[in-house]
PDB file of C-alpha atoms in Angstrom:
ATOM      1  CA  MET X1024      36.533 -25.183   6.363  1.00 42.00           C
ATOM      2  CA  ASN X1025      34.007 -26.034   9.077  1.00 48.00           C
ATOM      3  CA  GLY X1026      32.591 -29.547   8.977  1.00 49.00           C
ATOM      4  CA  ALA X1027      28.957 -30.086   8.048  1.00 48.00           C
ATOM      5  CA  PHE X1028      26.516 -30.466  10.922  1.00 42.00           C
ATOM      6  CA  GLU X1029      22.782 -30.785  11.302  1.00 50.00           C
ATOM      7  CA  LEU X1030      20.409 -28.256  12.762  1.00 41.00           C
ATOM      8  CA  PRO X1031      16.749 -28.771  13.585  1.00 44.00           C
ATOM      9  CA  THR X1032      14.183 -27.158  11.272  1.00 45.00           C
ATOM     10  CA  LEU X1033      12.789 -24.033  12.887  1.00 40.00           C
ATOM     11  CA  GLU X1034       9.155 -23.063  12.467  1.00 46.00           C
ATOM     12  CA  ALA X1035       8.318 -19.427  11.858  1.00 46.00           C
ATOM     13  CA  ARG X1036       6.517 -18.182  14.935  1.00 47.00           C
ATOM     14  CA  PRO X1037       5.177 -14.633  15.384  1.00 65.00           C
ATOM     15  CA  THR X1038       6.907 -13.034  18.363  1.00 82.00           C
ATOM     16  CA  VAL X1039       5.122 -10.774  20.829  1.00 85.00           C
ATOM     17  CA  ARG X1040       7.471  -7.977  19.771  1.00 85.00           C
ATOM     18  CA  GLY X1041       6.567  -8.530  16.116  1.00 84.00           C
ATOM     19  CA  GLN X1042       2.855  -8.508  16.875  1.00 85.00           C
ATOM     20  CA  VAL X1043       3.241  -5.319  18.894  1.00 87.00           C
ATOM     21  CA  ILE X1044       5.146  -3.618  16.061  1.00 87.00           C
ATOM     22  CA  HIS X1045       2.411  -4.522  13.568  1.00 81.00           C
ATOM     23  CA  ALA X1046      -0.341  -3.292  15.892  1.00 85.00           C
ATOM     24  CA  LEU X1047       1.386  -0.011  16.722  1.00 86.00           C
ATOM     25  CA  ARG X1048       2.350   0.645  13.100  1.00 82.00           C
ATOM     26  CA  ALA X1049      -1.242   0.160  12.001  1.00 80.00           C
ATOM     27  CA  ALA X1050      -2.473   2.434  14.800  1.00 82.00           C
ATOM     28  CA  LEU X1051      -0.008   5.105  13.673  1.00 80.00           C
ATOM     29  CA  ILE X1052      -1.028   4.855  10.016  1.00 77.00           C
ATOM     30  CA  ALA X1053      -4.733   4.963  10.830  1.00 76.00           C
ATOM     31  CA  GLY X1054      -4.249   8.006  13.043  1.00 75.00           C
ATOM     32  CA  GLN X1055      -5.388   6.265  16.221  1.00 79.00           C
ATOM     33  CA  MET X1056      -2.103   7.389  17.751  1.00 84.00           C
ATOM     34  CA  ARG X1057      -2.098  11.107  17.126  1.00 82.00           C
ATOM     35  CA  PRO X1058       0.881  13.208  15.935  1.00 82.00           C
ATOM     36  CA  GLY X1059       2.506  15.282  18.654  1.00 84.00           C
ATOM     37  CA  GLU X1060       1.187  13.178  21.536  1.00 87.00           C
ATOM     38  CA  VAL X1061       3.574  11.342  23.849  1.00 91.00           C
ATOM     39  CA  TYR X1062       2.857   7.680  24.623  1.00 91.00           C
ATOM     40  CA  SER X1063       4.547   5.713  27.394  1.00 92.00           C
ATOM     41  CA  ALA X1064       5.477   2.059  27.005  1.00 92.00           C
ATOM     42  CA  PRO X1065       3.679   0.964  30.223  1.00 92.00           C
ATOM     43  CA  VAL X1066       0.402   2.613  29.168  1.00 90.00           C
ATOM     44  CA  LEU X1067       0.554   1.069  25.696  1.00 90.00           C
ATOM     45  CA  ALA X1068       1.495  -2.286  27.197  1.00 90.00           C
ATOM     46  CA  ALA X1069      -1.565  -2.196  29.455  1.00 90.00           C
ATOM     47  CA  GLN X1070      -3.811  -1.502  26.445  1.00 89.00           C
ATOM     48  CA  LEU X1071      -2.240  -4.333  24.455  1.00 88.00           C
ATOM     49  CA  GLY X1072      -2.222  -6.769  27.354  1.00 90.00           C
ATOM     50  CA  VAL X1073       1.520  -7.424  27.260  1.00 90.00           C
ATOM     51  CA  SER X1074       4.560  -6.443  29.307  1.00 91.00           C
ATOM     52  CA  ALA X1075       6.292  -3.116  28.756  1.00 91.00           C
ATOM     53  CA  THR X1076       9.498  -4.667  27.388  1.00 92.00           C
ATOM     54  CA  PRO X1077       8.237  -5.745  23.920  1.00 90.00           C
ATOM     55  CA  VAL X1078       6.373  -2.451  23.610  1.00 91.00           C
ATOM     56  CA  ARG X1079       9.510  -0.478  24.401  1.00 92.00           C
ATOM     57  CA  GLU X1080      11.486  -2.563  21.888  1.00 92.00           C
ATOM     58  CA  ALA X1081       8.776  -2.092  19.262  1.00 90.00           C
ATOM     59  CA  MET X1082       8.699   1.674  19.753  1.00 91.00           C
ATOM     60  CA  LEU X1083      12.481   1.848  19.418  1.00 91.00           C
ATOM     61  CA  GLU X1084      12.144  -0.018  16.113  1.00 88.00           C
ATOM     62  CA  LEU X1085       9.469   2.432  14.969  1.00 87.00           C
ATOM     63  CA  ALA X1086      11.773   5.278  16.012  1.00 89.00           C
ATOM     64  CA  LYS X1087      14.431   3.883  13.649  1.00 85.00           C
ATOM     65  CA  GLU X1088      11.820   3.982  10.892  1.00 79.00           C
ATOM     66  CA  GLY X1089      11.164   7.654  11.676  1.00 79.00           C
ATOM     67  CA  LEU X1090       7.553   7.107  12.765  1.00 82.00           C
ATOM     68  CA  VAL X1091       8.061   8.215  16.376  1.00 89.00           C
ATOM     69  CA  LEU X1092      10.587  10.268  18.323  1.00 91.00           C
ATOM     70  CA  THR X1093      12.069   9.280  21.678  1.00 92.00           C
ATOM     71  CA  VAL X1094      11.220  11.622  24.566  1.00 93.00           C
ATOM     72  CA  PRO X1095      13.650  11.007  27.455  1.00 92.00           C
ATOM     73  CA  ASN X1096      11.991   9.805  30.684  1.00 88.00           C
ATOM     74  CA  LYS X1097       8.515  10.122  29.154  1.00 90.00           C
ATOM     75  CA  GLY X1098       8.057   7.814  26.210  1.00 91.00           C
ATOM     76  CA  PHE X1099       7.627   8.355  22.491  1.00 92.00           C
ATOM     77  CA  ARG X1100       6.119  11.182  20.481  1.00 92.00           C
ATOM     78  CA  VAL X1101       4.344  10.414  17.220  1.00 87.00           C
ATOM     79  CA  ARG X1102       6.117  12.226  14.403  1.00 84.00           C
ATOM     80  CA  GLU X1103       3.911  14.480  12.321  1.00 81.00           C
ATOM     81  CA  LEU X1104       4.308  14.424   8.529  1.00 78.00           C
ATOM     82  CA  SER X1105       3.602  17.482   6.430  1.00 82.00           C
ATOM     83  CA  ASP X1106       1.118  17.461   3.559  1.00 83.00           C
ATOM     84  CA  ARG X1107       4.059  17.831   1.201  1.00 89.00           C
ATOM     85  CA  GLU X1108       5.736  14.702   2.593  1.00 86.00           C
ATOM     86  CA  LEU X1109       2.528  12.709   2.258  1.00 84.00           C
ATOM     87  CA  ASP X1110       1.974  13.984  -1.276  1.00 88.00           C
ATOM     88  CA  GLU X1111       5.521  12.960  -2.177  1.00 91.00           C
ATOM     89  CA  ILE X1112       5.023   9.493  -0.657  1.00 89.00           C
ATOM     90  CA  THR X1113       1.848   9.084  -2.693  1.00 90.00           C
ATOM     91  CA  GLU X1114       3.607  10.160  -5.892  1.00 94.00           C
ATOM     92  CA  ILE X1115       6.465   7.712  -5.338  1.00 95.00           C
ATOM     93  CA  ARG X1116       4.071   4.875  -4.563  1.00 94.00           C
ATOM     94  CA  MET X1117       2.148   5.636  -7.735  1.00 95.00           C
ATOM     95  CA  LEU X1118       5.363   5.471  -9.773  1.00 97.00           C
ATOM     96  CA  LEU X1119       6.473   2.206  -8.156  1.00 97.00           C
ATOM     97  CA  GLU X1120       3.325   0.227  -7.508  1.00 97.00           C
ATOM     98  CA  VAL X1121       1.239   0.785 -10.624  1.00 97.00           C
ATOM     99  CA  PRO X1122       3.681  -0.595 -13.232  1.00 97.00           C
ATOM    100  CA  THR X1123       5.020  -3.258 -10.874  1.00 98.00           C
ATOM    101  CA  THR X1124       1.535  -4.555 -10.079  1.00 97.00           C
ATOM    102  CA  VAL X1125       0.798  -4.786 -13.808  1.00 97.00           C
ATOM    103  CA  ARG X1126       4.085  -6.629 -14.339  1.00 97.00           C
ATOM    104  CA  ALA X1127       3.342  -8.963 -11.418  1.00 97.00           C
ATOM    105  CA  ALA X1128      -0.063  -9.715 -12.919  1.00 96.00           C
ATOM    106  CA  SER X1129       1.571 -10.844 -16.148  1.00 96.00           C
ATOM    107  CA  VAL X1130       3.471 -13.622 -14.343  1.00 97.00           C
ATOM    108  CA  ALA X1131       0.869 -14.553 -11.703  1.00 97.00           C
ATOM    109  CA  THR X1132      -0.126 -18.214 -11.713  1.00 97.00           C
ATOM    110  CA  PRO X1133      -3.523 -19.704 -10.795  1.00 96.00           C
ATOM    111  CA  GLU X1134      -1.913 -20.862  -7.554  1.00 97.00           C
ATOM    112  CA  ASP X1135      -0.874 -17.270  -6.795  1.00 97.00           C
ATOM    113  CA  LEU X1136      -4.448 -16.092  -7.259  1.00 96.00           C
ATOM    114  CA  ILE X1137      -5.783 -18.853  -5.018  1.00 97.00           C
ATOM    115  CA  ARG X1138      -3.292 -17.820  -2.315  1.00 97.00           C
ATOM    116  CA  LEU X1139      -4.093 -14.098  -2.594  1.00 97.00           C
ATOM    117  CA  ARG X1140      -7.889 -14.343  -2.721  1.00 98.00           C
ATOM    118  CA  PRO X1141      -8.390 -15.113   1.018  1.00 97.00           C
ATOM    119  CA  VAL X1142      -6.218 -12.109   1.845  1.00 97.00           C
ATOM    120  CA  ALA X1143      -8.294  -9.837  -0.407  1.00 97.00           C
ATOM    121  CA  GLU X1144     -11.471 -11.175   1.158  1.00 97.00           C
ATOM    122  CA  ALA X1145     -10.008 -10.596   4.636  1.00 96.00           C
ATOM    123  CA  VAL X1146      -9.593  -6.904   3.738  1.00 95.00           C
ATOM    124  CA  VAL X1147     -13.290  -6.735   2.847  1.00 96.00           C
ATOM    125  CA  ASP X1148     -14.276  -8.580   6.027  1.00 95.00           C
ATOM    126  CA  ALA X1149     -12.198  -6.228   8.198  1.00 91.00           C
ATOM    127  CA  ALA X1150     -13.838  -3.223   6.515  1.00 91.00           C
ATOM    128  CA  GLU X1151     -17.288  -4.632   7.239  1.00 92.00           C
ATOM    129  CA  ARG X1152     -16.312  -5.213  10.886  1.00 90.00           C
ATOM    130  CA  LYS X1153     -14.804  -1.707  11.053  1.00 87.00           C
ATOM    131  CA  ASP X1154     -11.565  -3.221  12.354  1.00 86.00           C
ATOM    132  CA  LEU X1155      -8.948  -0.747  11.109  1.00 84.00           C
ATOM    133  CA  ILE X1156      -5.956  -2.613  12.517  1.00 81.00           C
ATOM    134  CA  ALA X1157      -6.950  -5.823  10.726  1.00 86.00           C
ATOM    135  CA  TYR X1158      -7.858  -3.854   7.615  1.00 88.00           C
ATOM    136  CA  LEU X1159      -4.426  -2.276   7.363  1.00 86.00           C
ATOM    137  CA  GLU X1160      -2.599  -5.510   8.148  1.00 87.00           C
ATOM    138  CA  HIS X1161      -4.434  -7.514   5.465  1.00 92.00           C
ATOM    139  CA  ASP X1162      -4.184  -4.612   3.015  1.00 92.00           C
ATOM    140  CA  ARG X1163      -0.421  -4.416   3.542  1.00 92.00           C
ATOM    141  CA  ARG X1164       0.034  -8.160   3.117  1.00 94.00           C
ATOM    142  CA  PHE X1165      -2.096  -8.261  -0.034  1.00 97.00           C
ATOM    143  CA  HIS X1166      -0.253  -5.504  -1.862  1.00 96.00           C
ATOM    144  CA  LEU X1167       3.249  -6.575  -0.847  1.00 97.00           C
ATOM    145  CA  ASP X1168       2.557 -10.214  -1.730  1.00 97.00           C
ATOM    146  CA  LEU X1169       1.151  -9.161  -5.105  1.00 97.00           C
ATOM    147  CA  LEU X1170       4.148  -6.915  -5.814  1.00 97.00           C
ATOM    148  CA  ALA X1171       6.519  -9.722  -4.775  1.00 98.00           C
ATOM    149  CA  LEU X1172       5.374 -11.766  -7.775  1.00 97.00           C
ATOM    150  CA  ALA X1173       7.361  -9.370  -9.976  1.00 97.00           C
ATOM    151  CA  GLY X1174      10.550 -10.616  -8.316  1.00 96.00           C
ATOM    152  CA  ASN X1175      12.058  -7.331  -7.072  1.00 97.00           C
ATOM    153  CA  GLU X1176      12.664  -7.744  -3.337  1.00 97.00           C
ATOM    154  CA  GLN X1177      14.200  -4.276  -2.925  1.00 97.00           C
ATOM    155  CA  LEU X1178      11.131  -2.636  -4.436  1.00 97.00           C
ATOM    156  CA  VAL X1179       8.823  -4.593  -2.145  1.00 97.00           C
ATOM    157  CA  ALA X1180      10.871  -3.503   0.888  1.00 95.00           C
ATOM    158  CA  LEU X1181      10.797   0.134  -0.252  1.00 95.00           C
ATOM    159  CA  VAL X1182       7.045   0.096  -0.803  1.00 95.00           C
ATOM    160  CA  GLY X1183       6.616  -1.484   2.615  1.00 92.00           C
ATOM    161  CA  GLU X1184       8.596   1.359   4.158  1.00 88.00           C
ATOM    162  CA  LEU X1185       6.582   3.993   2.276  1.00 89.00           C
ATOM    163  CA  ARG X1186       3.332   2.389   3.386  1.00 88.00           C
ATOM    164  CA  SER X1187       4.518   2.551   7.014  1.00 81.00           C
ATOM    165  CA  ARG X1188       5.119   6.288   6.674  1.00 80.00           C
ATOM    166  CA  SER X1189       1.651   7.007   5.302  1.00 78.00           C
ATOM    167  CA  ARG X1190      -1.087   8.597   7.433  1.00 73.00           C
ATOM    168  CA  LEU X1191      -4.701   7.647   6.771  1.00 71.00           C
ATOM    169  CA  PHE X1192      -6.648   9.787   9.202  1.00 71.00           C
ATOM    170  CA  GLY X1193      -9.868   9.466   7.197  1.00 69.00           C
ATOM    171  CA  LEU X1194     -10.200   5.700   7.652  1.00 77.00           C
ATOM    172  CA  ARG X1195     -12.065   5.878  10.970  1.00 77.00           C
ATOM    173  CA  GLN X1196     -14.606   8.317   9.531  1.00 79.00           C
ATOM    174  CA  LEU X1197     -15.126   6.090   6.487  1.00 79.00           C
ATOM    175  CA  ALA X1198     -15.473   2.984   8.661  1.00 79.00           C
ATOM    176  CA  ASP X1199     -17.952   4.625  11.033  1.00 81.00           C
ATOM    177  CA  ALA X1200     -20.013   5.785   8.046  1.00 80.00           C
ATOM    178  CA  GLY X1201     -19.940   2.320   6.491  1.00 81.00           C
ATOM    179  CA  GLU X1202     -18.096   3.694   3.463  1.00 81.00           C
ATOM    180  CA  LEU X1203     -14.826   1.733   3.680  1.00 85.00           C
ATOM    181  CA  GLY X1204     -16.275  -1.213   1.764  1.00 89.00           C
ATOM    182  CA  PRO X1205     -15.857   0.121  -1.809  1.00 90.00           C
ATOM    183  CA  SER X1206     -12.095   0.619  -1.521  1.00 89.00           C
ATOM    184  CA  ALA X1207     -11.789  -2.719   0.302  1.00 93.00           C
ATOM    185  CA  ARG X1208     -13.562  -4.529  -2.547  1.00 96.00           C
ATOM    186  CA  GLU X1209     -11.049  -3.060  -4.990  1.00 96.00           C
ATOM    187  CA  HIS X1210      -8.631  -5.755  -3.794  1.00 97.00           C
ATOM    188  CA  VAL X1211     -10.958  -8.499  -5.019  1.00 97.00           C
ATOM    189  CA  GLN X1212     -11.468  -6.566  -8.268  1.00 98.00           C
ATOM    190  CA  MET X1213      -7.697  -6.464  -8.776  1.00 97.00           C
ATOM    191  CA  LEU X1214      -7.515 -10.245  -8.662  1.00 97.00           C
ATOM    192  CA  GLU X1215     -10.419 -10.521 -11.083  1.00 97.00           C
ATOM    193  CA  LEU X1216      -8.594  -8.255 -13.537  1.00 97.00           C
ATOM    194  CA  VAL X1217      -5.372 -10.233 -13.106  1.00 97.00           C
ATOM    195  CA  GLU X1218      -7.265 -13.436 -13.836  1.00 96.00           C
ATOM    196  CA  ALA X1219      -8.884 -11.821 -16.895  1.00 96.00           C
ATOM    197  CA  GLY X1220      -5.520 -10.533 -18.159  1.00 95.00           C
ATOM    198  CA  ASP X1221      -6.911  -6.988 -18.375  1.00 97.00           C
ATOM    199  CA  ALA X1222      -3.728  -4.962 -17.813  1.00 97.00           C
ATOM    200  CA  LYS X1223      -5.196  -1.583 -18.785  1.00 97.00           C
ATOM    201  CA  SER X1224      -8.132  -1.857 -16.405  1.00 98.00           C
ATOM    202  CA  LEU X1225      -5.797  -3.070 -13.658  1.00 97.00           C
ATOM    203  CA  GLU X1226      -3.559  -0.041 -14.169  1.00 97.00           C
ATOM    204  CA  ARG X1227      -6.545   2.315 -13.940  1.00 97.00           C
ATOM    205  CA  LEU X1228      -7.813   0.586 -10.813  1.00 96.00           C
ATOM    206  CA  MET X1229      -4.394   0.758  -9.145  1.00 96.00           C
ATOM    207  CA  ARG X1230      -4.134   4.480  -9.879  1.00 95.00           C
ATOM    208  CA  ARG X1231      -7.561   5.060  -8.375  1.00 92.00           C
ATOM    209  CA  HIS X1232      -6.730   2.864  -5.386  1.00 92.00           C
ATOM    210  CA  ILE X1233      -3.498   4.669  -4.533  1.00 91.00           C
ATOM    211  CA  SER X1234      -5.145   8.068  -5.070  1.00 88.00           C
ATOM    212  CA  HIS X1235      -7.282   7.305  -1.979  1.00 83.00           C
ATOM    213  CA  LEU X1236      -4.118   8.031   0.051  1.00 80.00           C
ATOM    214  CA  ARG X1237      -4.588  11.752  -0.435  1.00 78.00           C
ATOM    215  CA  GLY X1238      -8.333  11.558  -0.962  1.00 66.00           C
ATOM    216  CA  SER X1239     -10.914   9.754   1.137  1.00 64.00           C
ATOM    217  CA  TRP X1240      -8.372   7.833   3.234  1.00 62.00           C
ATOM    218  CA  ALA X1241      -6.852  11.169   4.264  1.00 61.00           C
ATOM    219  CA  GLY X1242     -10.250  12.679   5.035  1.00 60.00           C
ATOM    220  CA  ARG X1243     -10.280  14.772   1.869  1.00 59.00           C
ATOM    221  CA  VAL X1244     -12.558  15.098  -1.126  1.00 54.00           C
ATOM    222  CA  GLU X1245     -11.646  12.410  -3.606  1.00 51.00           C
ATOM    223  CA  LYS X1246      -9.986  13.584  -6.836  1.00 60.00           C
ATOM    224  CA  ALA X1247      -9.741  11.657 -10.066  1.00 56.00           C
ATOM    225  CA  PRO X1248      -6.181  10.301 -10.511  1.00 56.00           C
ATOM    226  CA  SER X1249      -4.151  11.941 -13.266  1.00 53.00           C
TER     227      SER X1249
END
């Protein structure tokens, strides 16, 4: 058996590669990087203000996730998802997130709500500023952190993967029209319902929220969730 030894405590620091992955993933989801188009690492690096190496590493990671395809000697092509794939992703998210969010609400502590409120408010602020990258990043953090309260790490990871594969091409249109605010404020409403212990209203709100995936967030006419 190896003898015990001491190691210094390491602080969590966001790496350039990690920041690039988050930025590119959000750009893909929001439709700012269009399906079928080929993007080179040097061009993306110049836009992000970083070297090409972390961009190339980030794109390879996104290729493993199935979001982009490698094009030899050219760069990376954004993978297009069919309407059927997106509908299936939405259905799975509805099945996973609605009951798990309700279950998470039942065990949420006042401290949890205090921690989540600034994140929910950051979603609203990003919507008001029409900053889609920030909007998607705060939105992702809010939902995954809320789901994590239920204690199922595998489910949180799966939902995170499904969120990465979504395409929300209607977000820019909503933001430009000043209409992204209502869905952003639903995050604050969720916390209010959790605090009130209103599980039925929370379930209805979550269904409506996720239905935006194939409604207004996808640039379509909104339908009432079933």
